[in-house]
C-alpha cells in the first residue's frame, strides 16, 4: 500500500509549523542536498536536544562558528523508512537559537527591589544571591521546619538529568538539607491517573501502533498530531498506523483538531465535560439491543450488572441500574437525555452505539483533554467503561479507553535523592498550602503521607516553570497570594528568560540552556511510540553572561549552607560530567547493549530499534485473569469502585462536589448545566497548541508570528454578538477578563469557544492583555484527585 510520504505527513501534521503554508517555505532536502547542509567553513556541529515539555524531546544539531550558534538542524541519521526513521524536531525546537539569544534572556542573578509582582529587579553578584538564599533557608528551617520548604511543579526541563527542574539537583540538595514538602499528581493527568487507578490499577493504554490492526478507531479529546508532534513520535506513528489499516476513525471533541485534518471519518462535536453522559446513553442503547459484551463484563469486571457487585454495595447500584434508571436518580439515560447535555443528536448516539458495539477490534482511546475537567475522574472512567462494554480490551487492534502509551524508553538513572519528609500535597494545591497549610488534611484536601500538614509553605523554589502565575489557575487571585510577603517569605525562580512568574520572585537565578551544558535528554515514554532514544548534549557554546547550570548553583549553595563537608555530601566529589558518567554506567549495568559513556559523549544520539509488535495493554490479564490480576483491590476491572464508595462516605467536599463509585455523569460548577451559564453562556477552555509548548516559545518572535493567538468562536455565537474574524474581543467571567483576537470558525461547536493555553499573563487596569487562559480558571480542585479542572470554564464574550 502507498503510505503518505514524510513530507506530506510533516505538512499535514503542522510539524513544519503552521501547516502547509509554512511547510512550503521549508522544503525538505534530498539526500544529495543534505551534503550542502553539512558543516560550513570553520563550523562545528554539536548535538543538543529540546527538553521543553511538549513530551517529545527531539534531538537538535547545533552549528557553531567562533563560539556562536549559526543555525540549528534536525536529526539526519538513518533514512526515512518508518520504524528506522529520523526523529525530526518541529519548528519550535528548531528555533532554539531564539531561545539562547533572546532579548528577554536572563544573564545575571537579580534581586527584587519593588513590590512582588511589580517587576523591578537589580543585578546582583552570585555571592549575594547565594548568601541571601542560604540565610533565608536556614531561618525558615529553624522557625517553621523543613515542611515549610516546597519545590513547585514545573516542566521546562523535564527531559534533562542534571538540569532537571523538579527531580534533579534541587531535590537532592533539599533532601540532604533535611527535606521538603512533596507533591503528587501532575497538571497533565491528575484526574485520569486517579480515575483509572481506581478502575484498572493503572492509567496506561496500548501502543498507538495497534491501530494498524483496528477496524474502527474512536478517540475522545485525543490530539496526537498536535500534542505529540515530534517527527519521531506518536503523531507520526498514529498517521502511519491509520494508513496501514484504513480503519474508520471517529473523534469526539468540542473542536476540530489538527489530528482530524485529512484523517477523520466523523467529527462528533461534544460539549466539554459531558463524555460520561454520552457513554451512559450508548450503554442504554447497547443494553436495550443486547449488544454489549456480557461474557467479558461478567468475567473481568466488577459492578456492570448486579451479579458482579461487591457485597458492600447497596441495592440498585450497578452501572446497568444507573443506566436504566433504577439507581438513585431514577432517570433512564436515554439518547434524548444525553442529547440535552452533550449536544449530540440522539439519532447519532443510537447509530454510533450500534456501530461501536459491533465493530471489532476497535481502538478506543482518550487524550487528556476530557479529564482536565471538574468531573474528569468520571469522564476518564466512563470512556474506559465503553472499552469494557464492547470487549475491546487485551486484544491486538483494540484498546482499553486510556490514552495510548509506549513502554520502551532509555532512561539514564536520575540523581539519587531521598526526601526524609513524606508529607505530600496535590501539585495543584500549593496556593492553598501558602494560604492555610496547617488546616489542610487528608480527607479534606487529599494530603498524603500525613493526616495534616505541619506548616504552610514559607519558602518556594520554582525552576523551569511558569506555574507560579501563568500555568496555575485564577491568576488574579494567585497574584494576590504571592504579593503578600507575610505568607510565603521567599520565592526563588530559576529560568532562562524573564517570565510572568518570575515577576513574583525575590531572587531570580539565570540558568544555562541545553545548548550551553553537557547533559542527557531522555525521550519520554508515551511520546516516542516505542522508538526509544537518548541524547547527549555536547555543550555547543559557553553559557552566556553569568548563567550557570543548576548543579553548579546547588553546589555553591551546599557549600554556603554546610561548608566543605555538606558540599562533599552533595557532590560526592563528582563534577556534572562525572555524575553523567556515573549515572549512565548504572543504566548500562541493566542494559549492556547501550554504548559506553565515552561513545555516547562522542556520538550525541543513540536510537534503539522500534518494537516489533505493539504493546497490547492487559493482554495477560485477559488471557488469564486469575494468574495476572490487575492492580485494583479486586484484581478486576472496577466499574463499581468500593474504594470510591468509601471516599464518598468519608471525605469532606466543597459544596456541590460529589464522588460516586460508578462512572456516572456528574454536573459540576463551571460545567454545561451550571446555572451560572445564564450569566456566562459559553463553555471555554485552553487547548494545547502547536504554536507553543504551554507558555514556552511565546518569547520567540518568529514562532509567535506564524502561530496566532486567537479565540475560536462558532459563526452562530459570533453573529449573535456581532463579532468578525480579526476583531478584538473581551472574554470574561467571575474570575477575570482577557483580551484576544477573534477567529470565527465552524471548527468549534456552538456554545463553546477556545483559546490556546500559554499566553503570557499581562494585567493592566483589571484586564489581562496577554490573554492568559488562567485568568479565567478556578483554584477549586476536582473532588477525587484534587487535580486542576482547567478546562472547566464558563465565560461571556463581547466585542471591544
Ligand atoms: N504542541 C504542544 N504539544 C504538547 C503540549 C503543548 O503545550 N503544545 N503540552 C504537552 C503536555 S505537558 C501535555 S499534558 C499534553 C496535553 O495533551 P492533552 O491534554 O490531550 O491536550 P488538550 O489540548 O488539553 O486536549 C486534547 C483534546 O481534548 C479536547 N477536549 C477538551 N475538553 C474535552 C472534553 O471534555 N471532552 C472531549 N471529548 N474532548 C475534550 C480538546 O479540544 C483537545 O482537542 O500535550 C503535550 N504536548
Ligand atoms: N488553563 C490551562 N492551564 C494549564 C494547562 C491547560 O491545559 N490549561 N496545562 C497544564 C499542564 S498539562 C502543564 S504540564 C503545565 C505546564 O506549565 P509549565 O511547567 O510552567 O510549562 P511552561 O509554560 O512551558 O514553562 C516552562 C518554563 O521553563 C523555562 N525554561 C525553558 N528552558 C529552560 C532551561 O533550560 N532552564 C530553566 N531553568 N528554565 C527553562 C521556560 O522559559 C518556561 O518559563 O501547564 C498547565 N496549565
Ligand atoms: S516536538 Fe517538542 S521536543 Fe520536539 S522540537 Fe518540537 S517542541 Fe521540541
Ligand atoms: Mo502537561
Coordinates of C-alpha atoms in Angstrom, one line a residue, residues 181-484:
X181 CA 7.1 19.2 51.4
X182 CA 6.4 16.8 48.4
X183 CA 3.8 17.0 45.7
X184 CA 2.0 14.2 43.9
X185 CA -0.1 14.4 40.6
X186 CA 0.8 16.5 37.6
X187 CA -1.1 19.3 35.9
X188 CA -1.2 17.0 32.9
X189 CA -3.0 13.9 34.1
X190 CA -4.3 14.2 37.7
X191 CA -7.9 13.2 37.1
X192 CA -7.2 10.3 34.7
X193 CA -4.4 8.9 36.7
X194 CA -6.5 8.8 39.8
X195 CA -9.7 7.8 37.9
X196 CA -8.2 4.9 36.1
X197 CA -6.1 3.8 39.1
X198 CA -9.5 3.1 40.7
X199 CA -10.8 1.5 37.6
X200 CA -7.8 -0.6 36.2
X201 CA -5.0 0.0 38.8
X202 CA -3.1 2.0 36.1
X203 CA -3.9 4.6 33.5
X204 CA -1.8 3.2 30.7
X205 CA -3.2 2.1 27.4
X206 CA -1.9 0.1 24.4
X207 CA 0.6 1.4 21.8
X208 CA -1.0 3.6 19.2
X209 CA 0.6 1.3 16.5
X210 CA -2.2 -1.1 17.3
X211 CA -4.4 1.0 15.0
X212 CA -2.7 -0.8 12.1
X213 CA -4.8 -3.8 13.2
X214 CA -8.0 -2.0 14.0
X215 CA -11.3 -1.9 12.1
X216 CA -12.6 1.2 13.9
X217 CA -10.8 3.9 15.9
X218 CA -12.7 6.0 18.4
X219 CA -11.0 9.0 20.0
X220 CA -12.2 11.2 22.9
X221 CA -10.4 14.5 23.1
X222 CA -7.2 13.0 21.7
X223 CA -4.9 15.1 19.5
X224 CA -1.7 13.2 18.9
X225 CA -0.7 15.1 15.8
X226 CA -0.6 18.4 17.6
X227 CA 0.4 17.3 21.1
X228 CA 2.9 14.5 20.2
X229 CA 4.4 16.5 17.4
X230 CA 8.0 15.3 17.0
X231 CA 8.7 13.8 13.7
X232 CA 9.9 10.7 15.6
X233 CA 6.9 10.4 17.8
X234 CA 3.4 9.2 18.4
X235 CA 1.7 11.7 15.9
X236 CA 3.7 10.2 13.1
X237 CA 3.1 6.6 14.3
X238 CA -0.7 7.3 14.5
X239 CA -0.9 8.5 10.9
X240 CA 1.2 5.6 9.7
X241 CA -1.0 3.1 11.5
X242 CA -4.2 4.6 10.2
X243 CA -2.9 4.4 6.7
X244 CA -2.0 0.8 7.1
X245 CA -5.3 -0.4 8.4
X246 CA -7.5 2.0 6.6
X247 CA -9.7 1.9 9.7
X248 CA -12.7 4.2 10.1
X249 CA -12.0 6.9 12.6
X250 CA -14.4 8.9 14.8
X251 CA -13.3 11.8 17.0
X252 CA -15.4 13.1 19.9
X253 CA -14.1 16.6 20.6
X254 CA -15.6 20.1 21.0
X255 CA -13.2 21.3 18.4
X256 CA -11.9 20.1 15.1
X257 CA -8.3 19.4 16.0
X258 CA -5.2 19.1 13.8
X259 CA -5.4 15.3 14.3
X260 CA -8.6 15.2 12.3
X261 CA -7.2 17.1 9.3
X262 CA -7.0 14.7 6.4
X263 CA -7.7 11.7 8.7
X264 CA -11.2 11.7 10.2
X265 CA -14.3 10.0 9.0
X266 CA -16.6 11.6 11.6
X267 CA -16.1 14.5 13.9
X268 CA -18.7 14.5 16.6
X269 CA -18.6 17.8 18.5
X270 CA -19.4 17.1 22.2
X271 CA -20.0 19.7 24.9
X272 CA -16.9 19.8 27.2
X273 CA -17.3 17.8 30.4
X274 CA -20.1 15.6 29.1
X275 CA -18.4 12.4 27.9
X276 CA -19.8 10.4 30.8
X277 CA -23.3 11.3 29.8
X278 CA -22.6 10.2 26.2
X279 CA -21.2 6.8 27.4
X280 CA -24.2 6.2 29.6
X281 CA -26.6 6.8 26.7
X282 CA -24.5 4.5 24.5
X283 CA -24.7 1.9 27.2
X284 CA -28.5 2.4 27.3
X285 CA -28.7 1.6 23.6
X286 CA -26.4 -1.4 23.9
X287 CA -28.3 -2.9 26.8
X288 CA -31.7 -2.4 25.1
X289 CA -30.5 -4.0 21.9
X290 CA -28.4 -6.7 23.7
X291 CA -25.2 -5.6 22.0
X292 CA -22.9 -5.3 25.0
X293 CA -20.3 -8.0 25.6
X294 CA -21.8 -9.7 28.6
X295 CA -19.3 -12.5 28.8
X296 CA -16.5 -10.0 29.0
X297 CA -18.3 -7.9 31.6
X298 CA -19.1 -10.9 33.8
X299 CA -15.7 -12.5 33.7
X300 CA -13.4 -9.4 34.0
X301 CA -15.4 -6.6 35.6
X302 CA -17.0 -5.6 38.9
X303 CA -20.3 -3.9 39.0
X304 CA -21.6 -3.6 35.5
X305 CA -24.5 -5.9 36.4
X306 CA -26.0 -6.6 39.9
X307 CA -24.5 -10.1 39.8
X308 CA -20.9 -8.7 39.9
X309 CA -21.4 -6.0 42.5
X310 CA -19.4 -6.4 45.7
X311 CA -21.3 -7.4 48.9
X312 CA -20.8 -3.9 50.4
X313 CA -22.7 -2.2 47.5
X314 CA -26.2 -1.0 48.2
X315 CA -29.2 -2.2 46.2
X316 CA -29.7 -0.9 42.6
X317 CA -26.1 0.4 42.5
X318 CA -24.7 -1.4 39.4
X319 CA -23.9 0.5 36.2
X320 CA -26.8 -1.2 34.5
X321 CA -29.1 0.1 37.2
X322 CA -27.7 3.6 36.8
X323 CA -28.2 3.5 33.0
X324 CA -31.7 2.0 33.1
X325 CA -32.9 4.5 35.6
X326 CA -33.2 2.1 38.6
X327 CA -30.5 4.0 40.6
X328 CA -30.7 6.9 42.9
X329 CA -31.7 9.5 40.3
X330 CA -34.4 7.3 38.8
X331 CA -33.5 8.6 35.3
X332 CA -33.1 6.4 32.3
X333 CA -30.0 7.5 30.4
X334 CA -31.8 7.6 27.0
X335 CA -30.1 9.2 24.0
X336 CA -32.6 12.0 24.3
X337 CA -31.5 12.6 27.9
X338 CA -27.8 12.7 26.7
X339 CA -28.6 15.0 23.7
X340 CA -29.7 17.7 26.1
X341 CA -26.3 17.5 27.9
X342 CA -23.8 16.6 25.2
X343 CA -25.5 18.4 22.3
X344 CA -25.0 15.3 20.2
X345 CA -28.3 14.3 18.4
X346 CA -30.0 11.3 19.9
X347 CA -30.1 9.7 16.4
X348 CA -26.3 9.9 16.2
X349 CA -25.8 8.4 19.6
X350 CA -28.0 5.5 18.7
X351 CA -26.2 4.9 15.4
X352 CA -22.7 5.2 16.8
X353 CA -23.5 3.0 19.9
X354 CA -24.5 0.2 17.5
X355 CA -21.5 0.7 15.2
X356 CA -19.0 0.7 18.1
X357 CA -20.6 -2.3 19.7
X358 CA -20.5 -4.4 16.5
X359 CA -17.1 -3.5 15.0
X360 CA -14.0 -5.2 16.4
X361 CA -11.2 -4.6 17.0
X362 CA -12.0 -1.1 18.0
X363 CA -9.2 1.1 19.3
X364 CA -10.9 3.3 21.9
X365 CA -8.7 6.0 23.4
X366 CA -8.8 9.3 25.2
X367 CA -6.3 12.2 25.3
X368 CA -6.0 14.2 28.4
X369 CA -8.4 17.0 27.4
X370 CA -11.6 15.3 28.6
X371 CA -10.1 14.7 32.1
X372 CA -8.8 18.2 32.7
X373 CA -12.4 19.0 33.8
X374 CA -14.1 19.2 37.2
X375 CA -15.6 15.8 36.5
X376 CA -12.5 14.4 34.8
X377 CA -12.3 11.4 37.0
X378 CA -15.8 10.4 35.9
X379 CA -15.2 11.1 32.2
X380 CA -11.9 9.1 32.1
X381 CA -13.6 6.1 33.9
X382 CA -16.7 6.3 31.6
X383 CA -14.6 6.1 28.4
X384 CA -12.8 3.1 29.9
X385 CA -16.3 1.6 30.6
X386 CA -17.1 1.8 26.9
X387 CA -14.0 -0.3 26.1
X388 CA -15.1 -2.9 28.7
X389 CA -18.7 -3.0 27.4
X390 CA -17.5 -3.6 23.9
X391 CA -14.9 -6.2 25.0
X392 CA -12.1 -4.4 23.2
X393 CA -9.6 -4.9 26.0
X394 CA -6.4 -7.0 25.7
X395 CA -6.6 -7.7 22.0
X396 CA -4.4 -6.6 19.1
X397 CA -6.0 -3.6 17.4
X398 CA -8.2 -2.8 20.5
X399 CA -7.6 -0.5 23.5
X400 CA -8.8 -0.1 27.0
X401 CA -10.0 3.5 26.6
X402 CA -6.9 5.0 28.2
X403 CA -4.5 7.3 26.3
X404 CA -2.2 5.2 24.2
X405 CA 1.2 4.6 25.8
X406 CA 4.5 3.3 24.7
X407 CA 6.6 1.4 27.1
X408 CA 10.2 1.3 25.7
X409 CA 12.5 4.0 26.9
X410 CA 16.1 4.6 27.7
X411 CA 16.2 6.5 31.0
X412 CA 19.6 7.4 32.3
X413 CA 19.4 6.9 36.1
X414 CA 18.4 10.1 38.0
X415 CA 20.5 11.9 40.6
X416 CA 19.8 10.0 43.8
X417 CA 17.8 11.8 46.5
X418 CA 15.8 10.6 49.4
X419 CA 13.4 13.1 51.0
X420 CA 13.1 12.2 54.7
X421 CA 9.7 14.1 54.7
X422 CA 6.7 12.1 53.5
X423 CA 4.0 14.8 53.7
X424 CA 2.7 15.5 50.2
X425 CA 0.1 17.8 48.6
X426 CA -1.6 17.6 45.2
X427 CA 0.7 19.8 43.0
X428 CA -2.4 22.0 42.2
X429 CA -3.0 22.9 45.9
X430 CA 0.2 24.8 46.6
X431 CA -1.6 28.2 46.7
X432 CA -3.9 26.7 49.4
X433 CA -0.7 25.4 51.2
X434 CA 0.7 29.0 51.2
X435 CA -2.6 30.4 52.5
X436 CA -3.5 27.9 55.2
X437 CA -1.3 24.8 55.0
X438 CA -1.9 24.0 58.7
X439 CA -5.6 23.5 58.0
X440 CA -5.0 21.0 55.1
X441 CA -5.9 17.4 55.9
X442 CA -6.1 14.0 54.2
X443 CA -9.9 13.7 53.9
X444 CA -10.5 17.4 53.1
X445 CA -7.6 18.3 50.8
X446 CA -6.2 14.9 49.8
X447 CA -3.0 15.4 51.8
X448 CA -0.9 12.2 51.7
X449 CA 1.8 10.8 53.9
X450 CA 0.3 12.5 56.9
X451 CA -3.2 13.3 58.2
X452 CA -2.5 17.1 58.5
X453 CA 0.2 19.4 57.2
X454 CA 2.5 20.8 59.8
X455 CA 3.2 24.2 58.2
X456 CA 2.2 26.5 55.4
X457 CA 4.7 27.0 52.6
X458 CA 7.2 29.7 53.5
X459 CA 10.0 29.1 51.0
X460 CA 9.2 28.4 47.4
X461 CA 11.5 27.2 44.7
X462 CA 10.5 27.5 41.1
X463 CA 12.9 26.0 38.5
X464 CA 12.0 25.9 34.8
X465 CA 8.3 26.6 35.3
X466 CA 5.7 29.3 34.7
X467 CA 3.2 27.7 37.1
X468 CA 3.7 30.4 39.7
X469 CA 1.2 32.5 37.9
X470 CA 0.7 31.7 34.2
X471 CA 0.1 28.0 34.1
X472 CA -1.6 27.7 37.5
X473 CA -5.2 29.0 38.0
X474 CA -7.1 32.1 38.8
X475 CA -4.1 34.3 38.0
X476 CA -5.6 37.4 39.6
X477 CA -6.2 35.6 42.9
X478 CA -2.8 33.8 42.8
X479 CA -1.1 37.2 42.2
X480 CA -2.7 38.5 45.4
X481 CA -1.5 35.4 47.4
X482 CA 2.1 35.8 46.0
X483 CA 2.2 39.6 46.6
X484 CA 1.6 39.1 50.3

